[in-house]
Short mmCIF file of C-alpha atoms and ligand atoms in Angstrom, two decimals:
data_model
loop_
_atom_site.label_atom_id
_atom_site.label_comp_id
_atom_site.label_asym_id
_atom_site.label_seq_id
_atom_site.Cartn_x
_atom_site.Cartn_y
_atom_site.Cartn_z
CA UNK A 1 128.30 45.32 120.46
CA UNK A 2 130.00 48.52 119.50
CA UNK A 3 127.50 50.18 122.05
CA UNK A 4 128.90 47.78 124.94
CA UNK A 5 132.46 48.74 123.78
CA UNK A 6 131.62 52.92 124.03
CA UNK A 7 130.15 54.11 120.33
CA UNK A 8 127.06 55.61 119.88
CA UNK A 9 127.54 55.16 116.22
CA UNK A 10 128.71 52.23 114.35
CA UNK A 11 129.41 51.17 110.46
CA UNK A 12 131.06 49.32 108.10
CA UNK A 13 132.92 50.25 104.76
CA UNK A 14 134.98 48.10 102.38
CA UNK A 15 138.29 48.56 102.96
CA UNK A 16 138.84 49.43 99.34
CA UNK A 17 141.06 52.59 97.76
CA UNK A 18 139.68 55.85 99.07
CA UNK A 19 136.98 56.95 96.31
CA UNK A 20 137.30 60.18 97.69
CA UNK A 21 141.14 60.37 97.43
CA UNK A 22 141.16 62.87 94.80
CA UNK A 23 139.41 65.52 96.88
CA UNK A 24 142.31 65.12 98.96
CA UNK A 25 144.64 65.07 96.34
CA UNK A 26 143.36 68.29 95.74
CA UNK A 27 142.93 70.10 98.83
CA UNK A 28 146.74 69.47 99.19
CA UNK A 29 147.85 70.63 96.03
CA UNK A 30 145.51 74.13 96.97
CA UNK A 31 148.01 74.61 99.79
CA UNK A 32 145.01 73.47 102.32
CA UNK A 33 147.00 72.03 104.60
CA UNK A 34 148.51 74.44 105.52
CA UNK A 35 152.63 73.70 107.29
CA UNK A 36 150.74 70.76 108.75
CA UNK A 37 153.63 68.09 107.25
CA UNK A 38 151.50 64.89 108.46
CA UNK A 39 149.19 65.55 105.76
CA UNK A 40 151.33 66.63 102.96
CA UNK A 41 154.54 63.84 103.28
CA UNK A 42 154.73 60.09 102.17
CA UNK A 43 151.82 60.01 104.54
CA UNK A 44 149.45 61.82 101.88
CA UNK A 45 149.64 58.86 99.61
CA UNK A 46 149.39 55.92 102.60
CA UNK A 47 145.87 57.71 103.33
CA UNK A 48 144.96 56.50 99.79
CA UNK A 49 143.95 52.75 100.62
CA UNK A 50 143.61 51.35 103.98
CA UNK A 51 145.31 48.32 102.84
CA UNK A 52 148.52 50.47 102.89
CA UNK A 53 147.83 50.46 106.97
CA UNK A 54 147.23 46.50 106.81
CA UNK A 55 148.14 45.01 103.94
CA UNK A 56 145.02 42.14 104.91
CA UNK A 57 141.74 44.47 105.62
CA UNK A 58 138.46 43.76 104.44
CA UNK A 59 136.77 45.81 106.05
CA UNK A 60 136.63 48.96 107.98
CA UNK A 61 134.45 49.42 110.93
CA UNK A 62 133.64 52.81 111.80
CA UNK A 63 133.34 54.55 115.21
CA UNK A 64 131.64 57.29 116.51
CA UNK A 65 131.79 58.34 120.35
CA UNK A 66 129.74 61.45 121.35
CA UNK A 67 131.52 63.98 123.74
CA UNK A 68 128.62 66.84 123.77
CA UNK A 69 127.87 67.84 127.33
CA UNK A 70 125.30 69.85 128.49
CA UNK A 71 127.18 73.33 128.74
CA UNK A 72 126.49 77.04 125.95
CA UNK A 73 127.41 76.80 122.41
CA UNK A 74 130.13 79.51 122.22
CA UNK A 75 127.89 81.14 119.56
CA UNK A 76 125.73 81.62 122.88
CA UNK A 77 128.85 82.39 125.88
CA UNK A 78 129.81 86.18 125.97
CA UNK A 79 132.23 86.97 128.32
CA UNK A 80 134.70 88.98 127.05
CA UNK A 81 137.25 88.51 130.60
CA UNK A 82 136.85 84.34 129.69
CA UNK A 83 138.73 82.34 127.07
CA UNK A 84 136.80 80.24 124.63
CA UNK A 85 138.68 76.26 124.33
CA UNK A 86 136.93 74.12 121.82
CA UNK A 87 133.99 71.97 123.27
CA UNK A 88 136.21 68.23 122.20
CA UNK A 89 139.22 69.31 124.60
CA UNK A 90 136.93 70.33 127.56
CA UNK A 91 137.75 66.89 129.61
CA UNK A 92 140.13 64.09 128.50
CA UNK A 93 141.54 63.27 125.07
CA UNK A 94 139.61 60.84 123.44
CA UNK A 95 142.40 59.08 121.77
CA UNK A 96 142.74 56.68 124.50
CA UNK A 97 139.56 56.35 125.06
CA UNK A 98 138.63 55.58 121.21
CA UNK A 99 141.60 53.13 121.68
CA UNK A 100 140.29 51.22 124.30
CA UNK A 101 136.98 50.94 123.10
CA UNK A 102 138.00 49.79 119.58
CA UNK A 103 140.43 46.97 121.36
CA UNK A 104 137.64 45.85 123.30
CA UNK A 105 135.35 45.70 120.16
CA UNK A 106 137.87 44.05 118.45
CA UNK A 107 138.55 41.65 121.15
CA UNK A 108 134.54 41.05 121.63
CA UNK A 109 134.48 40.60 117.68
CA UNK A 110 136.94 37.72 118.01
CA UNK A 111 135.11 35.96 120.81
CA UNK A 112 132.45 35.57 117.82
CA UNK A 113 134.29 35.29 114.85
CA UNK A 114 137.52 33.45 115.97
CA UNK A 115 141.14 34.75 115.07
CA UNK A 116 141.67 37.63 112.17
CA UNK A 117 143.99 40.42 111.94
CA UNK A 118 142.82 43.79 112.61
CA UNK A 119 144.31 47.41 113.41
CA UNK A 120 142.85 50.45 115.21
CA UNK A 121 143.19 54.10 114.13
CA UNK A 122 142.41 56.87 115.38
CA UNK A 123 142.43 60.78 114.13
CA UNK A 124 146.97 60.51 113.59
CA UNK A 125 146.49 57.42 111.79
CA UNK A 126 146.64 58.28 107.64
CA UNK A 127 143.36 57.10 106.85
CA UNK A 128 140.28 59.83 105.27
CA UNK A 129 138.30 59.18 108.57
CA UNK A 130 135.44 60.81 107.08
CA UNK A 131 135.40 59.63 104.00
CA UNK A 132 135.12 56.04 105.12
CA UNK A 133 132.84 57.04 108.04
CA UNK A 134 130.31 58.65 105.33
CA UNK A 135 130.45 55.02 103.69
CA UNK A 136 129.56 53.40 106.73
CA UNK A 137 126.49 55.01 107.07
CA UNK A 138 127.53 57.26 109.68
CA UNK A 139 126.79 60.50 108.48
CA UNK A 140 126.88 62.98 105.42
CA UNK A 141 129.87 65.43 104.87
CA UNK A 142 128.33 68.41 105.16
CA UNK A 143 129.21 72.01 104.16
CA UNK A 144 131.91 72.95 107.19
CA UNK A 145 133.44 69.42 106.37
CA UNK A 146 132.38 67.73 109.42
CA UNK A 147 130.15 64.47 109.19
CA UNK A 148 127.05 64.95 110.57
CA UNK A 149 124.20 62.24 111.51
CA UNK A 150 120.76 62.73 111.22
CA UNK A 151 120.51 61.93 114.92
CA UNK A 152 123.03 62.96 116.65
CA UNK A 153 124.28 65.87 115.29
CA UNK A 154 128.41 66.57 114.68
CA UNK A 155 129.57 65.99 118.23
CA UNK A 156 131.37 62.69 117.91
CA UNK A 157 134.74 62.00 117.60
CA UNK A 158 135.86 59.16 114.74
CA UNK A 159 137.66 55.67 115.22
CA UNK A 160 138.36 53.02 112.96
CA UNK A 161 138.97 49.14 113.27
CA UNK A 162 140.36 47.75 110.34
CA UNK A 163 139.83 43.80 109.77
CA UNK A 164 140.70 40.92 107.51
CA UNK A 165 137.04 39.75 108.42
CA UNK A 166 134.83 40.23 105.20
CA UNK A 167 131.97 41.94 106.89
CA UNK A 168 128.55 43.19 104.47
CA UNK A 169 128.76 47.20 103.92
CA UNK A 170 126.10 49.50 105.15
CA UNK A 171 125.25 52.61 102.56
CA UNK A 172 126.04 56.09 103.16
CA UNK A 173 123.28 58.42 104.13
CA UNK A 174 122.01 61.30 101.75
CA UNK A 175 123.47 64.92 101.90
CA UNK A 176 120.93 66.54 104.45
CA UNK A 177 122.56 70.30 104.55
CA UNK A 178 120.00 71.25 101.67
CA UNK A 179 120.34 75.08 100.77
CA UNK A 180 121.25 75.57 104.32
CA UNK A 181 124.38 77.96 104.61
CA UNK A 182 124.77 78.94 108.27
CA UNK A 183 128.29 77.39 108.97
CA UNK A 184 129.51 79.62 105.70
CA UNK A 185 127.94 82.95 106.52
CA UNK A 186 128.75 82.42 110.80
CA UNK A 187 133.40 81.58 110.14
CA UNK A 188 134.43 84.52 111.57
CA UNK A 189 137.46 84.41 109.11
CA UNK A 190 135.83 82.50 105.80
CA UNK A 191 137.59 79.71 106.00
CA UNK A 192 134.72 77.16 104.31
CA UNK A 193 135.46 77.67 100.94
CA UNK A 194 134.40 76.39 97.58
CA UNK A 195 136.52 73.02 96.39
CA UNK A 196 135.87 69.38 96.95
CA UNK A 197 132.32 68.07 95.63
CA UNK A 198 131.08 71.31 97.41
CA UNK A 199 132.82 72.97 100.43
CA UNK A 200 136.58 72.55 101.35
CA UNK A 201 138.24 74.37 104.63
CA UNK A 202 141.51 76.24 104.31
CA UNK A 203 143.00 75.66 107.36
CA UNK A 204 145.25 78.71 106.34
CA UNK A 205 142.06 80.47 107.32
CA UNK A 206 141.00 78.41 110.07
CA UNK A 207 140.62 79.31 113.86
CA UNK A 208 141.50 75.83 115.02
CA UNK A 209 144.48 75.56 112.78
CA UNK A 210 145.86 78.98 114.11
CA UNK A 211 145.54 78.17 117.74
CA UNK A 212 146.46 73.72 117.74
CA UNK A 213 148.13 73.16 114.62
CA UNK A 214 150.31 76.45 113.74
CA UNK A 215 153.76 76.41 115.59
CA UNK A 216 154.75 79.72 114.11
CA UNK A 217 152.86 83.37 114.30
CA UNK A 218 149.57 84.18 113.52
CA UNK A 219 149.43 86.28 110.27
CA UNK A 220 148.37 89.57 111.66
CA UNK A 221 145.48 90.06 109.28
CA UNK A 222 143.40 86.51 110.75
CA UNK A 223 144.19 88.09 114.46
CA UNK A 224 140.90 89.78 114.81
CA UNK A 225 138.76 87.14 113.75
CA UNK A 226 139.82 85.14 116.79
CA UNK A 227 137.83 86.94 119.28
CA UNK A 228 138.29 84.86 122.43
CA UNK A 229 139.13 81.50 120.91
CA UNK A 230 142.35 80.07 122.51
CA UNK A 231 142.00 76.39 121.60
CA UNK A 232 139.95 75.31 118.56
CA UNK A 233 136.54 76.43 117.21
CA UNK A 234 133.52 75.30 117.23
CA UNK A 235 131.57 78.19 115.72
CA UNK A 236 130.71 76.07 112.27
CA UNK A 237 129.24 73.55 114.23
CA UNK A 238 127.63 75.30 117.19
CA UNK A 239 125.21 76.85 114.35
CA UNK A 240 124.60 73.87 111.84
CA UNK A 241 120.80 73.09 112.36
CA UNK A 242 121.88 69.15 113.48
CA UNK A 243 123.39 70.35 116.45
CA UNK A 244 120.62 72.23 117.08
CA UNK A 245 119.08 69.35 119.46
CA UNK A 246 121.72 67.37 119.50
CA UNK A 247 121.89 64.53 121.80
CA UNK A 248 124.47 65.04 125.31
CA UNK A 249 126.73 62.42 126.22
CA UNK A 250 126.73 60.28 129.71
CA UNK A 251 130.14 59.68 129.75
CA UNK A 252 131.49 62.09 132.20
CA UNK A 253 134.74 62.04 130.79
CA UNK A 254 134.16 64.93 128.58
CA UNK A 255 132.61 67.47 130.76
CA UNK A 256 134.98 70.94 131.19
CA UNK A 257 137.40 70.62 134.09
CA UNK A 258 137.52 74.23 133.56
CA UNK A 259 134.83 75.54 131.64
CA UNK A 260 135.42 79.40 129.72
CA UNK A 261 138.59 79.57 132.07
CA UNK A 262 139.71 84.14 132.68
CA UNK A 263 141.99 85.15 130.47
CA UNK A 264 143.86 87.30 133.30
CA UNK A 265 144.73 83.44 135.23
CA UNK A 266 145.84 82.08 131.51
CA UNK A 267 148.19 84.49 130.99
CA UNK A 268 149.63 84.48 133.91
CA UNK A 269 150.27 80.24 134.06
CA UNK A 270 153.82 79.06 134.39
CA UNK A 271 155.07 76.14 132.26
CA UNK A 272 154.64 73.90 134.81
CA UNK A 273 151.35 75.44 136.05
CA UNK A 274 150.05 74.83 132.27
CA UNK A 275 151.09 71.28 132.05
CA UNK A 276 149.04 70.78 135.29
CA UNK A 277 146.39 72.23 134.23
CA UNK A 278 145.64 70.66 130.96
CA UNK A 279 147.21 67.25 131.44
CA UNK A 280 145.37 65.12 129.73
CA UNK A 281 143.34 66.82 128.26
CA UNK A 282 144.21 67.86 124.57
CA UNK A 283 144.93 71.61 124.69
CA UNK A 284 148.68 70.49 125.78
CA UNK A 285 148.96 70.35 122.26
CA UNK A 286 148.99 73.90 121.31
CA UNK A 287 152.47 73.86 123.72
CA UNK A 288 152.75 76.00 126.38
CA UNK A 289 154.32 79.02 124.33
CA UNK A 290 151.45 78.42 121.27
CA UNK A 291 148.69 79.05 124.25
CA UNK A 292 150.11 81.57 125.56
CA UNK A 293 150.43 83.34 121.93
CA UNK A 294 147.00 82.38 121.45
CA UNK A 295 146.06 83.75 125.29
CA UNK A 296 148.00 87.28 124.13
CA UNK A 297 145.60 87.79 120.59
CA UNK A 298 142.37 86.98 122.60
CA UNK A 299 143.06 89.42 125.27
CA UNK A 300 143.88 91.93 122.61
CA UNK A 301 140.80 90.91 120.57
CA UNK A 302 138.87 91.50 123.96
CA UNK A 303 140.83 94.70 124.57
CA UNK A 304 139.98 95.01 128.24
CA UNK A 305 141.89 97.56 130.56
CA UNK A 306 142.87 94.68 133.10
CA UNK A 307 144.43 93.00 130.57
CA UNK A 308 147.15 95.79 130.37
CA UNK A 309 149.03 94.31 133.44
CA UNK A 310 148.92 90.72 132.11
CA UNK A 311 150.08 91.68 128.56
CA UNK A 312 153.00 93.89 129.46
CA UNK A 313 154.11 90.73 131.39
CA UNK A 314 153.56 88.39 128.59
CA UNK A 315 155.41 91.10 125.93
CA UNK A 316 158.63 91.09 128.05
CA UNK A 317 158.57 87.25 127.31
CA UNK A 318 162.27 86.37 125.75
CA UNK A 319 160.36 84.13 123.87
CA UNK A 320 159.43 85.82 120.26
CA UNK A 321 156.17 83.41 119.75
CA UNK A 322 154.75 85.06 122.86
CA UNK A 323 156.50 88.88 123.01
CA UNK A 324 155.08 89.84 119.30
CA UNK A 325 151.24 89.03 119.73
CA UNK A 326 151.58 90.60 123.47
CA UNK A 327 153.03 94.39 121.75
CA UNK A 328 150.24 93.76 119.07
CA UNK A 329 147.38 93.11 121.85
CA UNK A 330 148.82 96.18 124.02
CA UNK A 331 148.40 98.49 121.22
CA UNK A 332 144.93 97.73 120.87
CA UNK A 333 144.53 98.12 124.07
CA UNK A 334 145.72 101.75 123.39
C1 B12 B 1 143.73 67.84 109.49
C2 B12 B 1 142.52 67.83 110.37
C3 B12 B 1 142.01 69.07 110.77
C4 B12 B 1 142.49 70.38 110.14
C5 B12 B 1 141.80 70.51 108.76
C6 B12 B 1 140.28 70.38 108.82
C7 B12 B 1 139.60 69.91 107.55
N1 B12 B 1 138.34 70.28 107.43
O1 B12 B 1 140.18 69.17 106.76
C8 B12 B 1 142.04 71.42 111.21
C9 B12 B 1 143.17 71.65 112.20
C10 B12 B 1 141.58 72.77 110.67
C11 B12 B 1 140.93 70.63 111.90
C12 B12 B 1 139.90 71.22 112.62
C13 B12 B 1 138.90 70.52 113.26
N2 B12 B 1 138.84 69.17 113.45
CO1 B12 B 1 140.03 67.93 112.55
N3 B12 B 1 140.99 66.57 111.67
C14 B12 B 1 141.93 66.62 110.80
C15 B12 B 1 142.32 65.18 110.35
C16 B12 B 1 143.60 64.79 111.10
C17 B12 B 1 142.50 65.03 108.84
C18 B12 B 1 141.37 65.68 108.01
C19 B12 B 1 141.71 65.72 106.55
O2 B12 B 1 142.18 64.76 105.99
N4 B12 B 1 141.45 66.88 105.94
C20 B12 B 1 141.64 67.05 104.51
C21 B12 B 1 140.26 67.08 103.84
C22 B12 B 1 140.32 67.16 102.33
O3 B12 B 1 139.72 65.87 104.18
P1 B12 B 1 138.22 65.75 104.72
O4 B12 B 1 137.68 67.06 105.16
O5 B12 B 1 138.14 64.62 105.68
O6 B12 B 1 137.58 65.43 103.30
C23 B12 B 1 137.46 64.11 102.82
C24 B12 B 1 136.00 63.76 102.73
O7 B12 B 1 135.28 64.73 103.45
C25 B12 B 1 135.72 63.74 101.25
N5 B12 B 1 134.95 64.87 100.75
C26 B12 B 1 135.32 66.14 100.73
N6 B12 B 1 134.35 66.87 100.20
C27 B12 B 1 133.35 66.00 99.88
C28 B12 B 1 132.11 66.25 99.35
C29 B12 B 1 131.27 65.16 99.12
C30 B12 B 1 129.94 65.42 98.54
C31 B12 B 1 131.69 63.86 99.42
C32 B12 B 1 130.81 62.71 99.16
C33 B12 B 1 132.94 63.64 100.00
C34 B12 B 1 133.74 64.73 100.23
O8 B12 B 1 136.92 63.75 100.56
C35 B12 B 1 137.98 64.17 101.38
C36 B12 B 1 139.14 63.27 101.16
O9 B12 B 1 138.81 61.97 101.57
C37 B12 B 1 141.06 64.37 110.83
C38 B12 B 1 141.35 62.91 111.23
C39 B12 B 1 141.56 62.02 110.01
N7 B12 B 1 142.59 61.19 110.08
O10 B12 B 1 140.81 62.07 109.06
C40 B12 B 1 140.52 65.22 112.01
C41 B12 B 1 139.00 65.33 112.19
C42 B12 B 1 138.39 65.57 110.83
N8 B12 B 1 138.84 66.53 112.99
C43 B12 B 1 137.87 66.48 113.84
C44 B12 B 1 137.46 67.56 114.67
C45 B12 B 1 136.55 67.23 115.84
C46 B12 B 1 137.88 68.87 114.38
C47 B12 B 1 137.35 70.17 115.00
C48 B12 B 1 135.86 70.18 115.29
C49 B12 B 1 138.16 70.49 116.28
C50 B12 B 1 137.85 71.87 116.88
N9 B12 B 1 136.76 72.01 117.62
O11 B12 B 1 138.59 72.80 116.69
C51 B12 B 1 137.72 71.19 113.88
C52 B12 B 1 136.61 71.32 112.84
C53 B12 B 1 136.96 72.27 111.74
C54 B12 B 1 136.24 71.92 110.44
N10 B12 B 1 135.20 72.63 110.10
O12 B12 B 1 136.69 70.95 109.76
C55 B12 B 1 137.15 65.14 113.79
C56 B12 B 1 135.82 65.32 113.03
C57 B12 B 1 134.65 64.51 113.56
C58 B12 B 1 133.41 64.76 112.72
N11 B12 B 1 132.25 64.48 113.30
O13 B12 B 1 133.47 65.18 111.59
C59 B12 B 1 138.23 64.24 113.03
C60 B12 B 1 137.63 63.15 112.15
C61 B12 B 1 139.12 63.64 114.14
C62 B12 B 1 138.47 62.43 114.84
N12 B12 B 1 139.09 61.27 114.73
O14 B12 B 1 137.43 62.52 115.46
N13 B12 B 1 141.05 69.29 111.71
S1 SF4 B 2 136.36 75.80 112.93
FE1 SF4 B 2 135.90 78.03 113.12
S2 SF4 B 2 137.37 79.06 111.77
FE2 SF4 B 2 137.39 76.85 111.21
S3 SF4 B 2 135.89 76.68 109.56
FE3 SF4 B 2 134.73 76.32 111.45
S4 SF4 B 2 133.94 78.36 112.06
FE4 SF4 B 2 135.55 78.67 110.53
S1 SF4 B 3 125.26 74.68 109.03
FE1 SF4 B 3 123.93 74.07 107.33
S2 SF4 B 3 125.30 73.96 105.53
FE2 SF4 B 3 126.60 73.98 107.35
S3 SF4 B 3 126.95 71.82 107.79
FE3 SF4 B 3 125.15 72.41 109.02
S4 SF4 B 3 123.36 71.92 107.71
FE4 SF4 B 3 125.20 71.89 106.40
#
């Protein structure tokens, strides 16, 4: 059924308190989370039970929806004149997608089971995705935090339906990263490190956090580990074994619009050139003046003598976000 509604992957968990809550607990109190709010306000402690999203679950049936396409890993793409965005914000965002499929599986589910009360969640909703996912049978957590299945690799995006229906649980899989250590050694800027029942990610250190999450500057010192990345990262995943042979999506929904796009054309977007651009998709999220900040330390990672043009541009910017990283990309230019 969950096939017909969209999901590759499908499991179910009892919607009991979060065993893994005190990971969490944890990773927050570490300073993890970096200025990311969402995570750290009343919010933390709603993500404890998934009762506290409604108050009548049972059960919590877990999603997965592939979005791999059949384009290079970024660990194989070198092009130093093209920006690197993230392989999940290629096409359109999946939250509406992962909506619509989870109404329609909960409105198939009631065609069979008659009325219950359910919710859908997906990625904002304050819920441990993963943790819950892993309990479904959907994957292990493995050592760069993402859950990976012994099938299909990491590429999937999560959704959850919660339900008052009483539904039988399926077991969580067995911890398949072994002595393996690739995603560790390959973070350009270390950001897998120790905590949690194993490995924990700092976003403080993290790539994607810097260029989607981060509404301020980027602390000079992370700059160069950046390369060309200006939404995201999927180095950690691109070399985990799983993905190695991972299976590709048909749903052409996902496939780049504007695959490894020239740095030169991002810089020079207008607001309202942006917005086109990326509508719909999820890179609008970084904000216009966030890409372009994140546009200015990739060229200056790249260092390439057409890039002078675009970055004296971008450094006369009245905007601060955008001016700084411009003056620091122009110098290493020089
Ligand atoms: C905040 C967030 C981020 C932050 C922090 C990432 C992080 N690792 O925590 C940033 C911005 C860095 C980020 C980046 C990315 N994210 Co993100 N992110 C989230 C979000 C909103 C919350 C995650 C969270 O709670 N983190 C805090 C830590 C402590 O929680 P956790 O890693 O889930 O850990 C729990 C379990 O893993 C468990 N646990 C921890 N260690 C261990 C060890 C063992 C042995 C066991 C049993 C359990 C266990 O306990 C923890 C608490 O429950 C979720 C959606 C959601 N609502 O869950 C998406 C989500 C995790 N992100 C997702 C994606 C796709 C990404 C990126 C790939 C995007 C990109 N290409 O740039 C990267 C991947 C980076 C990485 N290696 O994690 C997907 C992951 C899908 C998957 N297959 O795993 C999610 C689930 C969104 C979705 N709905 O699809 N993300
Ligand atoms: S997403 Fe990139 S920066 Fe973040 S942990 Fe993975 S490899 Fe490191
Ligand atoms: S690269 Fe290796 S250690 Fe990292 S998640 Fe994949 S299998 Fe696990």
């Amino acid at each position: 059924m969950a096939r017909e509604c969209g999901f590759e992957l499908a499991g179910v968990a009892a919607a009991e308190p979060a065993a893994d809550a005190a990971y969490y607990r944890e990773w927050v109190a570490a300073g993890y989370a970096g200025e990311m709010r969402y995570l750290t306000d009343r919010r933390a402690a709603v993500r404890e039970d998934p009762r506290n999203l409604l108050a009548s679950a049972r059960s919590v049936i877990c999603a997965g929806k592939l979005y791999q396409t059949p384009w290079p890993y970024s660990t194989q793409f070198n092009h130093a004149e093209r920006a690197w965005i993230s392989r999940y914000a290629w096409g359109d965002d999946y939250h509406e997608a992962m909506r619509l499929g989870l109404d329609k599986l909960a409105a198939r589910l009631r065609e069979q089971a008659g009325p219950f009360e359910s919710k859908v969640c997906v990625d904002t909703a304050p819920l441990l995705e993963r943790s819950y996912a892993r309990l479904a049978g959907l994957g292990w957590i493995g050592k760069n935090t993402c859950l990976i299945n012994q099938q299909s690799g990491s590429w999937f995006f999560l959704g959850e339906l919660l339900v008052s229906l009483e539904i039988a649980p399926d077991a969580p899989p067995p911890d398949r990263c072994g002595s393996c250590r690739r995603c560790i050694e390959a973070c350009p800027t270390e950001a897998i490190v120790p905590g949690g029942a194993g490995y924990t990610v700092d976003s403080r250190l993290c790539i994607s956090y810097f260029t989607i999450e981060q509404r301020g500057a980027v602390p000079e010192e992370m700059r160069a580990g950046m390369g060309g990345h200006v939404f995201g990262c999927d180095i950690c995943q691109d070399v985990c074994p799983w993905n190695q042979r991972a299976p590709v999506t048909d749903d052409t929904a996902f496939a780049p619009r504007n695959f490894a796009p020239p740095l030169g054309e991002l810089a020079e977007l207008t607001e309202a050139e942006f917005r086109d651009l990326f509508r719909g998709t999820p890179v609008t999220r970084a904000r216009y003046a966030g890409f372009l900040r994140n546009v200015a330390i990739a060229m200056g990672n790249r260092a390439l003598p057409e890039f002078r043009a675009p970055l004296e541009k971008l450094a006369a910017s009245e905007n601060p976000l955008v001016a700084e990283p411009a003056r620091w990309a122009l110098a290493r230019l020089a």
